[in-house]
Tab-separated table of C-alpha atoms in Angstrom:
chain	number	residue	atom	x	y	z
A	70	UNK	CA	91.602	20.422	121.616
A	71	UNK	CA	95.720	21.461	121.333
A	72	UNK	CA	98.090	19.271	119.789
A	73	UNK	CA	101.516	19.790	118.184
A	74	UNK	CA	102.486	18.484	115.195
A	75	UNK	CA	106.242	17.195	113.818
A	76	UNK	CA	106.036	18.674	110.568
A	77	UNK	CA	108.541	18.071	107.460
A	78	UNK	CA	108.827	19.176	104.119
A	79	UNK	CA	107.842	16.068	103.076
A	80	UNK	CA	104.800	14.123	101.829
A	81	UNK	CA	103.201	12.420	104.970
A	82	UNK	CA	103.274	15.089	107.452
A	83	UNK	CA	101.052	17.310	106.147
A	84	UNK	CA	98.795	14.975	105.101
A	85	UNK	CA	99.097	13.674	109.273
A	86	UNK	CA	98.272	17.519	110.153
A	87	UNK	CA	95.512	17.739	108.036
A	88	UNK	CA	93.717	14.859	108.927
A	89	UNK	CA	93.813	15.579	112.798
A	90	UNK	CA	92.392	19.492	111.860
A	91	UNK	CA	89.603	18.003	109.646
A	92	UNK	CA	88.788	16.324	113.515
A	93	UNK	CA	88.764	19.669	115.276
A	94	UNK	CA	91.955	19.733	116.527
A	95	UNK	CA	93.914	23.313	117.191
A	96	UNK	CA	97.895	22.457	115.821
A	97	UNK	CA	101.085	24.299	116.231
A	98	UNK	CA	103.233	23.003	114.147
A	99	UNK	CA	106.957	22.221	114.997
A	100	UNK	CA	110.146	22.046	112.599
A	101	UNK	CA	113.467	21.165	112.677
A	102	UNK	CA	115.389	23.446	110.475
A	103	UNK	CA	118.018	21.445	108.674
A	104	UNK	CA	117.722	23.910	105.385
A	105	UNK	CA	116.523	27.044	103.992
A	106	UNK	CA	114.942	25.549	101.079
A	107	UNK	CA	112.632	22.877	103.827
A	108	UNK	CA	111.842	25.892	106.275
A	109	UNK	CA	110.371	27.786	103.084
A	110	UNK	CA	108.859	24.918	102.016
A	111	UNK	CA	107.395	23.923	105.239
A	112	UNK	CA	106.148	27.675	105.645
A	113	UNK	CA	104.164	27.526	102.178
A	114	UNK	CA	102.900	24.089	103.609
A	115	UNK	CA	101.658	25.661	106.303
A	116	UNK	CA	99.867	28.528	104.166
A	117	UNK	CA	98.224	25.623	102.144
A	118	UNK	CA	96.828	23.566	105.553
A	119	UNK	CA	95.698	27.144	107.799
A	120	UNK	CA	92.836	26.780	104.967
A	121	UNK	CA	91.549	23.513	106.604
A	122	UNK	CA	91.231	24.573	109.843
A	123	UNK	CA	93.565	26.133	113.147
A	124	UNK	CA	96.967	26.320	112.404
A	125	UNK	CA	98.927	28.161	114.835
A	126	UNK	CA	102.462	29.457	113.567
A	127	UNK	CA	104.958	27.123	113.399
A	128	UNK	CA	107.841	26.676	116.219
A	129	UNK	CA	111.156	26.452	113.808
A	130	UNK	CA	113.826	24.223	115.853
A	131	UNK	CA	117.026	24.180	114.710
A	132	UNK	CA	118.377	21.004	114.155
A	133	UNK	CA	122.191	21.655	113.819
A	134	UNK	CA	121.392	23.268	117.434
A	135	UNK	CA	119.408	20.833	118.870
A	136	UNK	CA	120.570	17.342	117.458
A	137	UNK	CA	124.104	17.558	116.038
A	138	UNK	CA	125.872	17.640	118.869
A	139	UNK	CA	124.558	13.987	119.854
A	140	UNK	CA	124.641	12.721	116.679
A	141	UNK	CA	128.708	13.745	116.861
A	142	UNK	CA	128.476	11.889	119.566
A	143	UNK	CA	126.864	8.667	118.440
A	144	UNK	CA	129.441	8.364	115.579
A	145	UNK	CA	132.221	9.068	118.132
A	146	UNK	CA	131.173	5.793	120.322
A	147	UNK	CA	130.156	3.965	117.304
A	148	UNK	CA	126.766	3.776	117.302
A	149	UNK	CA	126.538	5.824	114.081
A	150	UNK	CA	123.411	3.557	113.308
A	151	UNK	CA	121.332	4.548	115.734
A	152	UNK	CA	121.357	8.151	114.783
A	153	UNK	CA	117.502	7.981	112.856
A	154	UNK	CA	116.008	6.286	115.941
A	155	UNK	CA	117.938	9.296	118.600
A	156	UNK	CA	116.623	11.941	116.033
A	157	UNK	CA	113.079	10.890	116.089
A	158	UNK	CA	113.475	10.738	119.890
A	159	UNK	CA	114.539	13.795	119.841
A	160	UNK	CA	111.658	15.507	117.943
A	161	UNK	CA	108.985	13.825	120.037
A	162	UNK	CA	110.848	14.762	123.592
A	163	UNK	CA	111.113	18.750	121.953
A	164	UNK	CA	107.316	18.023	120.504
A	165	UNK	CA	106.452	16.905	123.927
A	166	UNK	CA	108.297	20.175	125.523
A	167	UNK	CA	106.447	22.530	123.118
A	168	UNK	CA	103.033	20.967	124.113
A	169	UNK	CA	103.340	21.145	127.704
A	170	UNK	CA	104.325	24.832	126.960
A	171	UNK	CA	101.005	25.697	125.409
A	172	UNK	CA	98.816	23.326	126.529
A	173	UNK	CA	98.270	20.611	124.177
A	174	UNK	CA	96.863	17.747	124.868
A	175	UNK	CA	98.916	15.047	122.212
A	176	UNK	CA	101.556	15.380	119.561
A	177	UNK	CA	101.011	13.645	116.073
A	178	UNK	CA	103.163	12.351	113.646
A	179	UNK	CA	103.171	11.675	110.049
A	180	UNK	CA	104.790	7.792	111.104
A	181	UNK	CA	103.248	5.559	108.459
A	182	UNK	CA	104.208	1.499	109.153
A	183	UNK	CA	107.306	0.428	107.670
A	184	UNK	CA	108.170	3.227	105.408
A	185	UNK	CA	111.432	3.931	106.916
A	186	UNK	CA	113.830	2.779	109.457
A	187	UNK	CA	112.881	5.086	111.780
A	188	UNK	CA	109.060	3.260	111.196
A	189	UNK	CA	109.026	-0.210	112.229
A	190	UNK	CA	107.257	-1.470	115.404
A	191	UNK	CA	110.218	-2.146	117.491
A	192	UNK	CA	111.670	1.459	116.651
A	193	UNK	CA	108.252	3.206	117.100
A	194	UNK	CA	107.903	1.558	120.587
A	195	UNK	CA	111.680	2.560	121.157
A	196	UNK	CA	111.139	6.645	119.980
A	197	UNK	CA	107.396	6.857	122.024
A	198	UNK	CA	109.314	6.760	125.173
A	199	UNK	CA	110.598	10.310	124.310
A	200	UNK	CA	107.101	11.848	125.029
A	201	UNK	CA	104.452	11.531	128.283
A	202	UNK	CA	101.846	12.937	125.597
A	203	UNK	CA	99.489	10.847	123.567
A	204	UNK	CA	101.023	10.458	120.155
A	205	UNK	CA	98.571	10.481	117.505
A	206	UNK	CA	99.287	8.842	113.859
A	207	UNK	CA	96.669	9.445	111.936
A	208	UNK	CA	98.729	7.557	108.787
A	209	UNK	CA	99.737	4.191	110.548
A	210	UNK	CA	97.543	2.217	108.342
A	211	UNK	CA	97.655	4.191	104.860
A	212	UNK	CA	100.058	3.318	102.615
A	213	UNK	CA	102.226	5.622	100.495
A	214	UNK	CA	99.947	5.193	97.051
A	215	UNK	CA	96.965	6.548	99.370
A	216	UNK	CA	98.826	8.816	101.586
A	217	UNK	CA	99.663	10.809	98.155
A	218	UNK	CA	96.172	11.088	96.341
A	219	UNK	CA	95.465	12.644	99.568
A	220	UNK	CA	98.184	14.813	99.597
A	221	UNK	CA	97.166	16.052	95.894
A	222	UNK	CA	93.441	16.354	96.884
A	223	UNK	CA	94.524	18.851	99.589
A	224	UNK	CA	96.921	20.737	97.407
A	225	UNK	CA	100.356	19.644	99.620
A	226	UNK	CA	101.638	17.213	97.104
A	227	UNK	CA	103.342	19.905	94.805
A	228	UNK	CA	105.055	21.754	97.420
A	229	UNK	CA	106.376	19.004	99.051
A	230	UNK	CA	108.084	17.029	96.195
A	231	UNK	CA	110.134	19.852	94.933
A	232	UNK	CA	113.995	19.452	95.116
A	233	UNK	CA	115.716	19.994	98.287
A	234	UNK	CA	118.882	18.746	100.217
A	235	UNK	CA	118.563	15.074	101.586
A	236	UNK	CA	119.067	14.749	105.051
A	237	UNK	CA	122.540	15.092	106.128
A	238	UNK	CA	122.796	12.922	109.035
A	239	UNK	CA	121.206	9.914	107.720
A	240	UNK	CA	124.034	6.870	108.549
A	241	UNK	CA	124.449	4.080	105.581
A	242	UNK	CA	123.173	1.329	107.717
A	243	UNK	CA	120.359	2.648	110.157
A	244	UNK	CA	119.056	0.491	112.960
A	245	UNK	CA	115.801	-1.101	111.706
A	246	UNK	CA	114.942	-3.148	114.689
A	247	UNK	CA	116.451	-1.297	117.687
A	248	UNK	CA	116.766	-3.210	121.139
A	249	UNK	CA	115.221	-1.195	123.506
A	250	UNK	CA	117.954	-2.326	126.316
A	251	UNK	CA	120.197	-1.311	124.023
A	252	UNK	CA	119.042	2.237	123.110
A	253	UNK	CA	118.640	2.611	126.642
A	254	UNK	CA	121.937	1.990	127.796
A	255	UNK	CA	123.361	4.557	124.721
A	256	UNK	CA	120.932	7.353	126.162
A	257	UNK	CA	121.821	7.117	129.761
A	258	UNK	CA	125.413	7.297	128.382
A	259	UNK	CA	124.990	10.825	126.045
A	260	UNK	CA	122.920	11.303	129.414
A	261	UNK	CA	125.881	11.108	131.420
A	262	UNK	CA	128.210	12.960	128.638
A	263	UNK	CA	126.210	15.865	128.714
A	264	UNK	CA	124.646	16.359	125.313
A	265	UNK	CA	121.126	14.507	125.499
């Protein structure tokens, strides 16, 4: 079975991939390019989980592409806050895109329970709306102590925590319970402004 897989160059992703090809599953991974230093990274991760099972190459999105322009946007109208919960949304809806494209049959995500904004229930139930796909989180129960013995076991762990650029959109006060009315109403307007 096909599925595509958000994948980072961070700890929980590849740890999400892993688990789904230890069930059988056939993943193309997809990643949105925000640095040199994460695509290499996320390319060596990739080397390190094709051992466990099929791994199909990785679909490289570019981010400053793909998501800047509405997170200009969302500052511009002043809903700078929101900007986590749109770029999730974004990754499932291109995730989503990709899958239909090849075939796949669900997308899964590295989303662990309230380990970020981006990660609570509200904001989960607000982001799954991107995608008409099953989303698959193999990690929603795991916490971060056991999501990173398995991430050593596998041989991800080292490759993941070396340096590299934080995330350059992140606002100073993301949304951490997002209204769904209200994230709504912002969509239909970067909808209607042309750049969602």
């Amino acid at each position: 079975m096909k599925a595509v897989a958000l994948l980072s160059s961070g700890i929980d992703s590849p740890v999400a991939i892993y688990l789904m090809l230890r069930k059988g599953f056939e993943i193309t991974p997809v990643h949105f390019r925000q640095s040199g230093t994460k695509e290499s990274k996320v390319l060596e991760l990739c080397e390190v989980l094709g051992k466990y099972g099929k791994l199909n190459k990785a679909v490289i999105v570019d981010a400053y592409e793909e998501q800047a322009p509405v997170f200009s946007k969302l500052a511009e109208i002043g809903k700078g806050k929101w900007t986590c919960l749109f770029c999730k949304y974004m990754m499932l809806r291109k995730a989503c895109r990709v899958g239909h494209e090849i075939g796949a049959r669900a997308i899964v995500t590295g989303d662990s329970l309230g380990q970020v904004a981006s990660q609570t229930l509200d904001n989960l139930m607000i982001i799954s709306r991107a995608s008409d796909l099953p989303i698959l989180r193999p990690l929603i129960g795991l916490d971060k102590e056991e999501i990173v013995r398995i991430a050593k076991e596998i041989g991800t762990f080292d490759i993941s925590i070396e340096p590299e650029e934080s995330c350059p959109f992140v606002p100073r006060y993301p949304i951490v319970r997002g209204s769904l009315g209200e994230f709504a109403r912002i969509r239909e307007r970067l909808v209607r402004e042309g750049v969602l």
